[in-house]
Short mmCIF file of C-alpha atoms and ligand atoms in Angstrom, two decimals:
data_model
loop_
_atom_site.label_atom_id
_atom_site.label_comp_id
_atom_site.label_asym_id
_atom_site.label_seq_id
_atom_site.Cartn_x
_atom_site.Cartn_y
_atom_site.Cartn_z
CA UNK L 568 -19.00 1.79 24.11
CA UNK L 569 -17.05 4.94 23.47
CA UNK L 570 -13.88 5.87 25.25
CA UNK L 571 -13.72 8.99 27.38
CA UNK L 572 -10.52 10.78 26.52
CA UNK L 573 -9.52 13.94 28.37
CA UNK L 574 -6.67 16.20 29.36
CA UNK L 575 -5.74 16.77 33.01
CA UNK L 576 -6.94 15.12 36.19
CA UNK L 577 -10.67 15.38 36.54
CA UNK L 578 -12.48 16.60 39.65
CA UNK L 579 -13.76 13.15 40.56
CA UNK L 580 -10.07 12.45 41.11
CA UNK L 581 -10.35 9.42 43.33
CA UNK L 582 -11.54 7.19 40.56
CA UNK L 583 -9.79 3.86 40.54
CA UNK L 584 -7.14 3.55 37.91
CA UNK L 585 -6.15 0.25 36.33
CA UNK L 586 -2.81 1.51 35.12
CA UNK L 587 -0.73 4.51 34.40
CA UNK L 588 1.61 4.99 31.49
CA UNK L 589 4.82 6.91 31.98
CA UNK L 590 7.15 7.71 29.12
CA UNK L 591 10.69 7.68 30.38
CA UNK L 592 13.92 8.69 28.68
CA UNK L 593 17.42 7.31 29.16
CA UNK L 594 18.64 10.75 30.23
CA UNK L 595 16.12 10.78 33.05
CA UNK L 596 17.28 7.39 34.34
CA UNK L 597 20.95 8.28 34.00
CA UNK L 598 20.44 11.25 36.28
CA UNK L 599 20.20 8.88 39.25
CA UNK L 600 18.35 10.31 42.23
CA UNK L 601 17.22 13.55 40.69
CA UNK L 602 15.12 16.14 42.43
CA UNK L 603 12.24 15.34 40.09
CA UNK L 604 10.53 12.05 40.98
CA UNK L 605 9.43 9.80 38.11
CA UNK L 606 6.31 8.43 39.78
CA UNK L 607 7.00 7.32 43.35
CA UNK L 608 10.32 6.90 45.24
CA UNK L 609 10.29 3.10 45.72
CA UNK L 610 8.96 2.41 42.24
CA UNK L 611 11.48 4.85 40.77
CA UNK L 612 14.22 2.98 42.58
CA UNK L 613 13.04 -0.35 41.19
CA UNK L 614 13.05 1.09 37.67
CA UNK L 615 16.49 2.63 38.12
CA UNK L 616 17.87 -0.67 39.31
CA UNK L 617 16.47 -2.42 36.23
CA UNK L 618 18.13 0.30 34.19
CA UNK L 619 21.45 -0.16 35.99
CA UNK L 620 21.35 -3.90 35.23
CA UNK L 621 20.58 -3.20 31.58
CA UNK L 622 17.17 -4.88 31.84
CA UNK L 623 15.35 -1.73 30.85
CA UNK L 624 17.24 0.58 28.55
CA UNK L 625 14.42 3.03 27.82
CA UNK L 626 14.89 2.38 24.11
CA UNK L 627 12.09 3.60 21.89
CA UNK L 628 8.98 1.43 22.26
CA UNK L 629 10.59 -0.69 25.00
CA UNK L 630 8.05 -1.43 27.71
CA UNK L 631 8.45 -2.37 31.37
CA UNK L 632 5.42 -3.11 33.51
CA UNK L 633 5.78 -2.78 37.27
CA UNK L 634 3.08 -3.82 39.74
CA UNK L 635 2.65 -1.07 42.34
CA UNK L 636 1.49 -3.35 45.21
CA UNK L 637 -0.28 -0.49 46.92
CA UNK L 638 2.51 2.05 46.56
CA UNK L 639 0.59 4.03 43.99
CA UNK L 640 -3.13 4.47 43.29
CA UNK L 641 -3.05 2.32 40.14
CA UNK L 642 -2.40 -1.41 39.96
CA UNK L 643 0.34 -1.19 37.35
CA UNK L 644 2.73 1.30 35.90
CA UNK L 645 3.70 0.88 32.29
CA UNK L 646 7.04 2.50 31.56
CA UNK L 647 7.69 3.14 27.91
CA UNK L 648 11.05 4.15 26.50
CA UNK L 649 11.01 7.56 24.92
CA UNK L 650 13.76 9.29 23.01
CA UNK L 651 14.25 12.99 23.34
CA UNK L 652 13.47 15.14 20.33
CA UNK L 653 10.59 12.81 19.61
CA UNK L 654 8.47 13.02 16.47
CA UNK L 655 4.76 12.43 16.00
CA UNK L 656 5.57 8.96 14.72
CA UNK L 657 7.72 8.33 17.80
CA UNK L 658 4.86 9.30 20.09
CA UNK L 659 2.34 7.27 18.11
CA UNK L 660 4.63 4.24 18.38
CA UNK L 661 5.25 4.73 22.10
CA UNK L 662 1.53 5.05 22.76
CA UNK L 663 0.87 1.96 20.64
CA UNK L 664 3.43 -0.03 22.64
CA UNK L 665 1.75 1.08 25.86
CA UNK L 666 -1.66 0.16 24.46
CA UNK L 667 -0.56 -3.44 23.89
CA UNK L 668 0.46 -3.68 27.55
CA UNK L 669 -2.87 -2.18 28.61
CA UNK L 670 -4.59 -4.94 26.70
CA UNK L 671 -2.50 -7.63 28.40
CA UNK L 672 -3.40 -6.13 31.76
CA UNK L 673 -7.02 -5.60 30.68
CA UNK L 674 -6.55 -2.06 31.97
CA UNK L 675 -9.37 0.18 30.77
CA UNK L 676 -9.06 3.22 33.05
CA UNK L 677 -5.70 4.81 32.61
CA UNK L 678 -3.68 7.93 32.98
CA UNK L 679 -0.94 8.69 30.53
CA UNK L 680 1.49 10.89 32.42
CA UNK L 681 3.10 13.66 30.43
CA UNK L 682 6.56 14.26 31.89
CA UNK L 683 7.76 17.83 31.88
CA UNK L 684 10.50 16.92 29.43
CA UNK L 685 8.00 15.58 26.92
CA UNK L 686 5.80 18.66 27.17
CA UNK L 687 8.77 20.96 26.59
CA UNK L 688 9.97 18.76 23.76
CA UNK L 689 6.57 18.77 22.12
CA UNK L 690 6.06 22.50 22.53
CA UNK L 691 9.46 23.21 20.97
CA UNK L 692 9.15 20.63 18.21
CA UNK L 693 6.04 19.16 16.65
CA UNK L 694 3.63 21.25 18.73
CA UNK L 695 1.29 20.33 21.57
CA UNK L 696 -1.71 19.70 19.37
CA UNK L 697 0.12 17.26 17.13
CA UNK L 698 1.64 15.51 20.12
CA UNK L 699 -1.78 15.04 21.70
CA UNK L 700 -3.21 13.78 18.41
CA UNK L 701 -0.36 11.31 17.91
CA UNK L 702 -0.72 9.90 21.43
CA UNK L 703 -4.46 9.52 21.02
CA UNK L 704 -4.12 7.81 17.64
CA UNK L 705 -1.41 5.46 18.90
CA UNK L 706 -3.46 4.28 21.88
CA UNK L 707 -6.67 3.77 19.95
CA UNK L 708 -5.37 2.41 16.67
CA UNK L 709 -3.07 -0.21 18.20
CA UNK L 710 -6.08 -1.78 19.92
CA UNK L 711 -8.35 -1.90 16.89
CA UNK L 712 -7.71 -5.45 15.74
CA UNK L 713 -9.82 -7.67 13.50
CA UNK L 714 -12.82 -9.03 15.33
CA UNK L 715 -13.34 -12.71 14.45
CA UNK L 716 -16.86 -13.99 13.83
CA UNK L 717 -17.41 -16.89 16.23
CA UNK L 718 -20.22 -18.81 17.83
CA UNK L 719 -18.98 -17.72 21.23
CA UNK L 720 -18.59 -14.08 20.42
CA UNK L 721 -16.03 -12.26 22.55
CA UNK L 722 -15.70 -8.53 22.77
CA UNK L 723 -12.71 -6.62 21.55
CA UNK L 724 -10.69 -5.06 24.36
CA UNK L 725 -11.41 -1.34 24.48
CA UNK L 726 -10.30 1.53 26.66
CA UNK L 727 -12.96 3.16 28.84
CA UNK L 728 -11.37 6.18 30.35
CA UNK L 729 -8.09 7.80 29.38
CA UNK L 730 -6.60 11.03 30.68
CA UNK L 731 -3.42 12.70 29.54
CA UNK L 732 -2.02 14.10 32.77
CA UNK L 733 0.81 16.65 32.83
CA UNK L 734 3.52 16.36 35.46
CA UNK L 735 5.69 19.05 37.05
CA UNK L 736 5.70 22.80 36.50
CA UNK L 737 5.21 22.52 32.77
CA UNK L 738 1.64 21.53 33.54
CA UNK L 739 0.55 25.00 34.47
CA UNK L 740 2.32 26.55 31.52
CA UNK L 741 1.00 24.03 29.03
CA UNK L 742 -1.95 25.00 26.92
CA UNK L 743 -4.91 22.81 27.89
CA UNK L 744 -6.95 23.75 24.85
CA UNK L 745 -4.17 22.68 22.49
CA UNK L 746 -4.06 19.28 24.23
CA UNK L 747 -7.84 19.02 24.01
CA UNK L 748 -7.93 19.94 20.33
CA UNK L 749 -5.27 17.37 19.56
CA UNK L 750 -7.16 14.69 21.45
CA UNK L 751 -10.37 15.54 19.61
CA UNK L 752 -8.62 15.31 16.25
CA UNK L 753 -6.96 12.05 17.22
CA UNK L 754 -10.32 10.56 18.17
CA UNK L 755 -11.84 11.62 14.85
CA UNK L 756 -8.94 10.40 12.73
CA UNK L 757 -8.98 7.09 14.58
CA UNK L 758 -12.69 6.66 13.84
CA UNK L 759 -11.97 7.09 10.14
CA UNK L 760 -9.18 4.54 10.22
CA UNK L 761 -11.31 2.09 12.20
CA UNK L 762 -14.12 2.35 9.66
CA UNK L 763 -11.65 1.58 6.86
CA UNK L 764 -10.19 -1.38 8.73
CA UNK L 765 -13.57 -2.84 9.62
CA UNK L 766 -14.81 -2.65 6.03
CA UNK L 767 -11.60 -4.12 4.68
CA UNK L 768 -11.66 -7.04 7.12
CA UNK L 769 -15.20 -8.02 6.11
CA UNK L 770 -15.28 -11.32 4.20
CA UNK L 771 -16.27 -11.31 0.54
CA UNK L 772 -19.51 -13.21 1.13
CA UNK L 773 -20.67 -10.36 3.36
CA UNK L 774 -19.16 -7.39 1.56
CA UNK L 775 -20.40 -7.55 -2.02
CA UNK L 776 -20.48 -4.41 -4.20
CA UNK L 777 -24.10 -3.81 -3.21
CA UNK L 778 -23.21 -4.14 0.45
CA UNK L 779 -20.30 -1.73 0.07
CA UNK L 780 -22.75 0.71 -1.51
CA UNK L 781 -25.05 0.16 1.45
CA UNK L 782 -22.24 1.06 3.88
CA UNK L 783 -21.48 4.16 1.82
CA UNK L 784 -25.17 5.15 1.94
CA UNK L 785 -25.19 4.76 5.70
CA UNK L 786 -22.14 6.99 5.97
CA UNK L 787 -23.69 9.60 3.67
CA UNK L 788 -26.96 9.56 5.60
CA UNK L 789 -25.25 9.93 8.96
CA UNK L 790 -23.26 12.92 7.73
CA UNK L 791 -25.85 14.47 5.48
CA UNK L 792 -23.83 14.02 2.30
CA UNK L 793 -25.22 13.69 -1.20
CA UNK L 794 -24.66 10.21 -2.66
CA UNK L 795 -25.27 8.52 -6.01
CA UNK L 796 -25.19 4.76 -6.25
CA UNK L 797 -25.06 3.86 -9.92
CA UNK L 798 -26.34 0.35 -10.60
CA UNK L 799 -25.44 -1.87 -13.55
CA UNK L 800 -28.27 -0.50 -15.72
CA UNK L 801 -27.36 3.09 -15.11
CA UNK L 802 -23.68 2.23 -15.53
CA UNK L 803 -24.58 0.80 -18.96
CA UNK L 804 -26.38 4.06 -19.83
CA UNK L 805 -23.24 5.95 -18.85
CA UNK L 806 -21.05 3.52 -20.87
CA UNK L 807 -18.90 2.42 -17.95
CA UNK L 808 -17.34 -0.36 -19.99
CA UNK L 809 -14.46 -1.02 -17.59
CA UNK L 810 -16.60 -1.39 -14.50
CA UNK L 811 -19.20 -3.51 -16.27
CA UNK L 812 -16.64 -5.85 -17.83
CA UNK L 813 -14.95 -6.58 -14.51
CA UNK L 814 -18.30 -7.09 -12.77
CA UNK L 815 -20.00 -9.17 -15.44
CA UNK L 816 -18.65 -12.54 -14.30
CA UNK L 817 -20.33 -12.33 -10.91
CA UNK L 818 -23.90 -12.78 -9.76
CA UNK L 819 -23.20 -9.80 -7.48
CA UNK L 820 -23.52 -6.81 -9.81
CA UNK L 821 -21.07 -3.88 -9.78
CA UNK L 822 -21.77 -0.38 -8.50
CA UNK L 823 -20.29 3.07 -9.03
CA UNK L 824 -20.57 5.01 -5.78
CA UNK L 825 -20.24 8.80 -5.81
CA UNK L 826 -20.30 10.89 -2.64
CA UNK L 827 -20.32 14.68 -2.80
CA UNK L 828 -18.89 16.88 -0.07
CA UNK L 829 -19.40 20.58 -0.82
CA UNK L 830 -17.48 22.68 1.67
CA UNK L 831 -16.87 25.65 -0.63
CA UNK L 832 -19.66 26.28 -3.14
CA UNK L 833 -17.85 29.38 -4.45
CA UNK L 834 -14.79 27.48 -5.56
CA UNK L 835 -14.26 25.81 -8.92
CA UNK L 836 -11.68 23.48 -7.42
CA UNK L 837 -12.83 20.00 -6.45
CA UNK L 838 -10.77 17.10 -5.20
CA UNK L 839 -11.56 13.76 -6.75
CA UNK L 840 -10.72 10.85 -4.46
CA UNK L 841 -11.11 7.53 -6.22
CA UNK L 842 -10.79 4.25 -4.31
CA UNK L 843 -10.52 0.76 -5.82
CA UNK L 844 -13.44 -1.30 -4.54
CA UNK L 845 -12.91 -4.86 -5.72
CA UNK L 846 -14.78 -6.73 -2.99
CA UNK L 847 -13.05 -9.96 -3.99
CA UNK L 848 -10.39 -10.53 -6.63
CA UNK L 849 -10.13 -14.10 -7.86
CA UNK L 850 -8.24 -12.84 -10.92
CA UNK L 851 -11.21 -13.80 -13.10
CA UNK L 852 -10.47 -16.02 -16.12
CA UNK L 853 -6.77 -15.25 -15.53
CA UNK L 854 -7.32 -17.00 -12.20
CA UNK L 855 -4.99 -16.41 -9.28
CA UNK L 856 -3.29 -19.33 -7.55
CA UNK L 857 -5.06 -20.66 -4.48
CA UNK L 858 -2.37 -19.84 -1.95
CA UNK L 859 -3.15 -16.59 -0.17
CA UNK L 860 -6.17 -15.85 -2.32
CA UNK L 861 -8.28 -15.31 0.81
CA UNK L 862 -6.39 -12.05 1.35
CA UNK L 863 -8.09 -10.67 -1.73
CA UNK L 864 -11.02 -9.70 0.52
CA UNK L 865 -8.80 -6.64 1.06
CA UNK L 866 -8.89 -5.59 -2.59
CA UNK L 867 -11.30 -2.81 -1.62
CA UNK L 868 -8.78 -1.24 0.76
CA UNK L 869 -8.60 1.85 -1.45
CA UNK L 870 -12.37 2.26 -1.31
CA UNK L 871 -12.24 1.83 2.46
CA UNK L 872 -9.53 4.49 2.76
CA UNK L 873 -11.63 6.96 0.77
CA UNK L 874 -14.75 6.24 2.85
CA UNK L 875 -12.78 6.54 6.10
CA UNK L 876 -11.34 9.86 4.96
CA UNK L 877 -14.75 11.17 3.86
CA UNK L 878 -16.09 10.35 7.28
CA UNK L 879 -13.43 12.47 8.98
CA UNK L 880 -13.76 15.26 6.40
CA UNK L 881 -17.53 15.37 6.92
CA UNK L 882 -16.91 15.85 10.65
CA UNK L 883 -14.16 18.46 10.32
CA UNK L 884 -16.05 20.35 7.61
CA UNK L 885 -13.15 22.03 5.82
CA UNK L 886 -13.98 24.70 3.22
CA UNK L 887 -13.11 22.55 0.20
CA UNK L 888 -15.04 20.44 -2.28
CA UNK L 889 -14.53 16.71 -2.55
CA UNK L 890 -16.02 14.07 -4.80
CA UNK L 891 -15.38 10.55 -3.60
CA UNK L 892 -15.77 7.88 -6.25
CA UNK L 893 -15.76 4.16 -5.58
CA UNK L 894 -16.00 1.79 -8.50
CA UNK L 895 -16.87 -1.55 -6.92
CA UNK L 896 -17.15 -5.01 -8.44
CA UNK L 897 -16.40 -8.66 -7.75
CA UNK L 898 -13.83 -10.14 -10.14
CA UNK L 899 -14.99 -13.70 -10.86
CA UNK L 900 -14.44 -16.32 -13.55
CA UNK L 901 -17.65 -17.66 -15.11
CA UNK L 902 -19.26 -18.37 -18.47
CA UNK L 903 -20.20 -14.75 -18.74
CA UNK L 904 -16.98 -13.27 -17.36
CA UNK L 905 -14.85 -10.93 -19.47
CA UNK L 906 -11.81 -12.64 -20.93
CA UNK L 907 -8.36 -12.05 -22.38
CA UNK L 908 -8.64 -10.68 -25.90
CA UNK L 909 -11.83 -8.76 -25.21
CA UNK L 910 -11.73 -5.15 -26.33
CA UNK L 911 -13.61 -2.79 -24.03
CA UNK L 912 -14.91 0.70 -24.66
CA UNK L 913 -14.43 2.69 -21.51
CA UNK L 914 -16.60 5.51 -20.17
CA UNK L 915 -14.09 8.01 -21.59
CA UNK L 916 -14.45 6.48 -25.07
CA UNK L 917 -10.95 5.04 -25.03
CA UNK L 918 -10.67 1.38 -25.95
CA UNK L 919 -8.76 -1.25 -24.00
CA UNK L 920 -7.51 -4.66 -25.01
CA UNK L 921 -7.78 -7.05 -22.08
CA UNK L 922 -4.65 -9.17 -21.90
CA UNK L 923 -5.09 -10.26 -18.29
CA UNK L 924 -8.37 -10.25 -16.39
CA UNK L 925 -6.40 -10.09 -13.14
CA UNK L 926 -5.41 -6.52 -14.02
CA UNK L 927 -8.98 -5.48 -13.20
CA UNK L 928 -8.38 -2.64 -10.76
CA UNK L 929 -7.13 -0.23 -13.43
CA UNK L 930 -10.22 -0.98 -15.54
CA UNK L 931 -12.69 0.00 -12.84
CA UNK L 932 -10.51 2.93 -11.74
CA UNK L 933 -10.34 4.31 -15.28
CA UNK L 934 -14.13 4.65 -15.25
CA UNK L 935 -13.85 5.96 -11.69
CA UNK L 936 -11.59 8.81 -12.84
CA UNK L 937 -13.93 9.63 -15.72
CA UNK L 938 -16.88 9.63 -13.32
CA UNK L 939 -15.05 12.04 -11.00
CA UNK L 940 -14.15 14.33 -13.92
CA UNK L 941 -17.68 14.38 -15.36
CA UNK L 942 -18.89 15.46 -11.93
CA UNK L 943 -16.46 18.33 -11.66
CA UNK L 944 -13.24 17.03 -10.11
CA UNK L 945 -10.25 19.21 -10.99
CA UNK L 946 -7.47 17.23 -9.30
CA UNK L 947 -7.38 13.52 -8.74
CA UNK L 948 -5.96 11.13 -6.18
CA UNK L 949 -6.64 7.43 -6.58
CA UNK L 950 -5.94 4.84 -3.91
CA UNK L 951 -5.74 1.21 -4.91
CA UNK L 952 -4.45 -2.24 -4.02
CA UNK L 953 -3.26 -2.32 -7.60
CA UNK L 954 -0.20 -4.52 -8.00
CA UNK L 955 1.75 -7.34 -6.40
CA UNK L 956 4.75 -5.62 -7.96
CA UNK L 957 4.63 -2.83 -5.38
CA UNK L 958 5.29 -5.48 -2.73
CA UNK L 959 8.38 -6.56 -4.64
CA UNK L 960 9.58 -2.97 -4.86
CA UNK L 961 8.71 -1.56 -1.45
CA UNK L 962 7.53 -4.47 0.68
CA UNK L 963 5.06 -3.35 3.30
CA UNK L 964 7.17 -0.33 4.21
CA UNK L 965 5.79 2.25 1.84
CA UNK L 966 2.91 3.00 -0.47
CA UNK L 967 4.06 3.39 -4.07
CA UNK L 968 3.11 6.52 -6.00
CA UNK L 969 2.89 7.49 -9.66
CA UNK L 970 1.96 10.99 -10.76
CA UNK L 971 1.72 13.37 -13.70
CA UNK L 972 2.15 16.42 -11.49
CA UNK L 973 5.04 16.96 -9.09
CA UNK L 974 3.37 19.87 -7.29
CA UNK L 975 0.32 17.77 -6.45
CA UNK L 976 2.55 14.88 -5.48
CA UNK L 977 4.41 17.16 -3.09
CA UNK L 978 1.13 18.08 -1.39
CA UNK L 979 0.24 14.40 -1.04
CA UNK L 980 3.71 13.56 0.22
CA UNK L 981 3.71 16.40 2.76
CA UNK L 982 0.33 15.18 4.00
CA UNK L 983 1.66 11.65 4.35
CA UNK L 984 4.59 12.89 6.41
CA UNK L 985 2.25 14.68 8.77
CA UNK L 986 0.22 11.47 9.05
CA UNK L 987 3.26 9.24 9.52
CA UNK L 988 2.39 7.08 6.51
CA UNK L 989 5.22 6.50 4.05
CA UNK L 990 4.82 7.15 0.34
CA UNK L 991 7.56 6.57 -2.24
CA UNK L 992 7.34 8.02 -5.73
CA UNK L 993 8.20 5.80 -8.69
CA UNK L 994 9.46 7.23 -12.00
CA UNK L 995 6.82 7.72 -14.68
CA UNK L 996 9.21 7.71 -17.68
CA UNK L 997 7.44 7.77 -21.02
CA UNK L 998 9.18 4.48 -21.91
CA UNK L 999 6.92 2.76 -19.40
CA UNK L 1000 3.85 4.12 -21.10
CA UNK L 1001 4.91 2.42 -24.36
CA UNK L 1002 4.58 -0.94 -22.63
CA UNK L 1003 0.79 -0.58 -22.46
CA UNK L 1004 0.32 0.26 -26.14
CA UNK L 1005 -1.91 -2.22 -27.94
CA UNK L 1006 -2.29 -3.40 -31.55
CA UNK L 1007 -6.00 -3.89 -30.98
CA UNK L 1008 -7.04 -0.80 -29.01
CA UNK L 1009 -5.84 2.49 -27.50
CA UNK L 1010 -4.28 0.63 -24.58
CA UNK L 1011 -3.85 -2.85 -23.17
CA UNK L 1012 -4.47 -3.51 -19.51
CA UNK L 1013 -1.11 -5.02 -18.63
CA UNK L 1014 2.45 -4.12 -19.52
CA UNK L 1015 3.87 -7.34 -18.11
CA UNK L 1016 5.77 -8.07 -14.93
CA UNK L 1017 8.62 -5.57 -15.10
CA UNK L 1018 7.82 -2.12 -13.77
CA UNK L 1019 4.32 -3.43 -13.08
CA UNK L 1020 3.43 -0.80 -10.51
CA UNK L 1021 4.43 1.99 -12.86
CA UNK L 1022 2.70 0.66 -15.98
CA UNK L 1023 -0.40 -0.07 -13.88
CA UNK L 1024 -0.33 3.47 -12.53
CA UNK L 1025 0.24 5.01 -15.96
CA UNK L 1026 -2.73 3.10 -17.34
CA UNK L 1027 -4.94 4.85 -14.78
CA UNK L 1028 -3.24 8.18 -15.43
CA UNK L 1029 -4.23 7.92 -19.10
CA UNK L 1030 -7.80 8.59 -17.95
CA UNK L 1031 -6.93 11.74 -15.96
CA UNK L 1032 -7.46 13.85 -19.12
CA UNK L 1033 -4.38 15.92 -18.27
CA UNK L 1034 -5.67 16.96 -14.84
CA UNK L 1035 -3.20 16.83 -11.92
CA UNK L 1036 -3.27 13.26 -10.67
CA UNK L 1037 -1.55 11.09 -8.07
CA UNK L 1038 -1.91 7.32 -7.88
CA UNK L 1039 -1.25 5.54 -4.57
CA UNK L 1040 -0.63 1.78 -4.74
CA UNK L 1041 -1.42 0.37 -1.30
CA UNK L 1042 -1.21 -3.34 -2.17
CA UNK L 1043 1.72 -3.70 0.24
CA UNK L 1044 0.58 -1.39 3.02
CA UNK L 1045 -3.15 -1.96 3.39
CA UNK L 1046 -2.91 -5.51 4.72
CA UNK L 1047 -0.25 -6.90 7.05
CA UNK L 1048 0.86 -10.45 7.83
CA UNK L 1049 1.67 -9.43 11.39
CA UNK L 1050 1.07 -6.36 13.50
CA UNK L 1051 3.54 -3.50 13.84
CA UNK L 1052 3.33 -0.27 15.83
CA UNK L 1053 -0.21 1.08 15.67
CA UNK L 1054 -1.16 -1.20 12.78
CA UNK L 1055 -2.73 -4.60 13.45
CA UNK L 1056 -2.46 -7.82 11.48
CA UNK L 1057 -4.90 -7.71 8.54
CA UNK L 1058 -6.40 -4.42 7.41
CA UNK L 1059 -4.46 -1.28 8.36
CA UNK L 1060 -6.70 1.50 7.08
CA UNK L 1061 -3.61 3.07 5.54
CA UNK L 1062 -4.02 6.40 3.70
CA UNK L 1063 -7.13 7.48 5.60
CA UNK L 1064 -5.10 9.93 7.67
CA UNK L 1065 -2.98 11.03 4.71
CA UNK L 1066 -6.08 11.83 2.64
CA UNK L 1067 -7.59 13.76 5.54
CA UNK L 1068 -4.38 15.73 6.06
CA UNK L 1069 -4.29 16.47 2.33
CA UNK L 1070 -7.85 17.76 2.12
CA UNK L 1071 -8.07 19.52 5.46
CA UNK L 1072 -4.85 21.47 4.99
CA UNK L 1073 -5.94 22.91 1.63
CA UNK L 1074 -8.53 25.29 3.04
N1 BES A 790 -5.48 -6.98 -6.39
C1 BES A 790 -4.33 -7.35 -7.14
C2 BES A 790 -3.03 -6.78 -6.57
C3 BES A 790 -2.62 -7.25 -5.21
C4 BES A 790 -1.65 -8.23 -5.08
C5 BES A 790 -3.12 -6.69 -4.07
C6 BES A 790 -1.24 -8.63 -3.83
C7 BES A 790 -2.72 -7.09 -2.82
C8 BES A 790 -1.77 -8.08 -2.71
C9 BES A 790 -4.46 -6.84 -8.57
O1 BES A 790 -5.75 -6.80 -9.07
C10 BES A 790 -3.70 -7.78 -9.45
O2 BES A 790 -4.07 -8.91 -9.52
N2 BES A 790 -2.66 -7.28 -10.10
C11 BES A 790 -1.88 -8.06 -10.97
C12 BES A 790 -1.58 -7.23 -12.19
C13 BES A 790 -0.95 -7.99 -13.32
C14 BES A 790 -1.90 -9.04 -13.84
C15 BES A 790 -0.58 -7.01 -14.41
C16 BES A 790 -0.60 -8.45 -10.25
O3 BES A 790 -0.08 -7.68 -9.46
O4 BES A 790 -0.17 -9.60 -10.46
MN1 MN A 791 -6.35 -8.65 -9.89
ZN1 ZN A 792 -7.25 -6.56 -7.68
#
């Protein structure tokens, strides 16, 4: 079932509404009986009295549901606090808060009223299109929670019919096509994020490397994209020593997935997006402790982000070239697993001393970068659930970044601000690089606990061959213990929208 999402009241106006959402600001409630009604005189009075008693302060994301009892042609009104001068993130959060109430009410046909103040605010600030996109994303993404697999299968609550409906005189002045464009973009971006979340939430016994490749093939087929799925034999021909070593302990063989999007055949510039696709990370011979290990089904969150972004890019068709590369493997201990002390020869020819088999992501990503470069990538962004250390540094509040190119980092950071996804750059001092020097090979795969996110990042950067490169460590942001804003518990699909913003704005 797909949601119908529109701007303005439709001609078949007398449809029955389950609920309406009205963003309301403190200023509006302080005005007392103003000439402009909020929704309906008696309901407005009830809301104002709650406000007077301090029971509804119209703080950001605060929600008050009022039953209309026949006073209004919708069963419930969901008031959501809204602060003037609102940002895209503010709107996305407000819409997400409303969406959670809609779910509680099982309200599928809804109007989101756009008060005059909000329209003026949006027009003067972030722009109508961005406002519409943020509202759409907030409503849809907040409801996309993990769907459990059960004998008695229940359906996920979904919206059926949503209209953004302008109020007051601003309605006539407001640009309908800008609202519609924003809604369309929001719907597309949300689809990309949902794909990433769904893949990431899949259990490891379902999502093996071969299955991830199958999902990538489906995506490529649906959007008419060229795809290569390199199996273990072909990977051996291409000397992908990192990928093969990590995958060799599992009965489920590794894959290198390459998807080509050619939006500008005349350009020599090609983005390389590389996503870590460890479908399950036990740690291998350097086995992880049991507690929390089940969350390692999300160790392909980087791969999911890249696939989600490619899906949106393939729909928006920007005039740029992109190569998406997903090295995917299952990191298992076994008699044939790689082990500490092994020295690997990577696809680039560099050698690596394995000191910890749990530092596997950087090994597969190194070959991923080389694969992207051999296929023409000229600037590289990798996305990976790389280190527990990034959780120590930034918690779940920001994605950690390491780069060799400040200009490229600025582009990525600007994109993340437009998307409302936080990225924090870590220093890439050369001293950190010394920590991954090896006596046995060019590099070793772990520099120890301290500065772990940076040394992990710099290991990957070694394989960028001097090309502009940004590494995004999403170990803290791709999977949440509990929901917040538009992000559910479990997989968040973080970085899908940032990657799309990055690529689409470079036309
Ligand atoms: N997949 C993990 C990182 C991770 C940790 C992701 C927590 C999500 C949540 C990664 O492969 C890993 O095990 N990293 C090691 C690196 C160390 C051995 C240098 C780590 O962080 O402990
Ligand atoms: Mn690991
Ligand atoms: Zn891992």
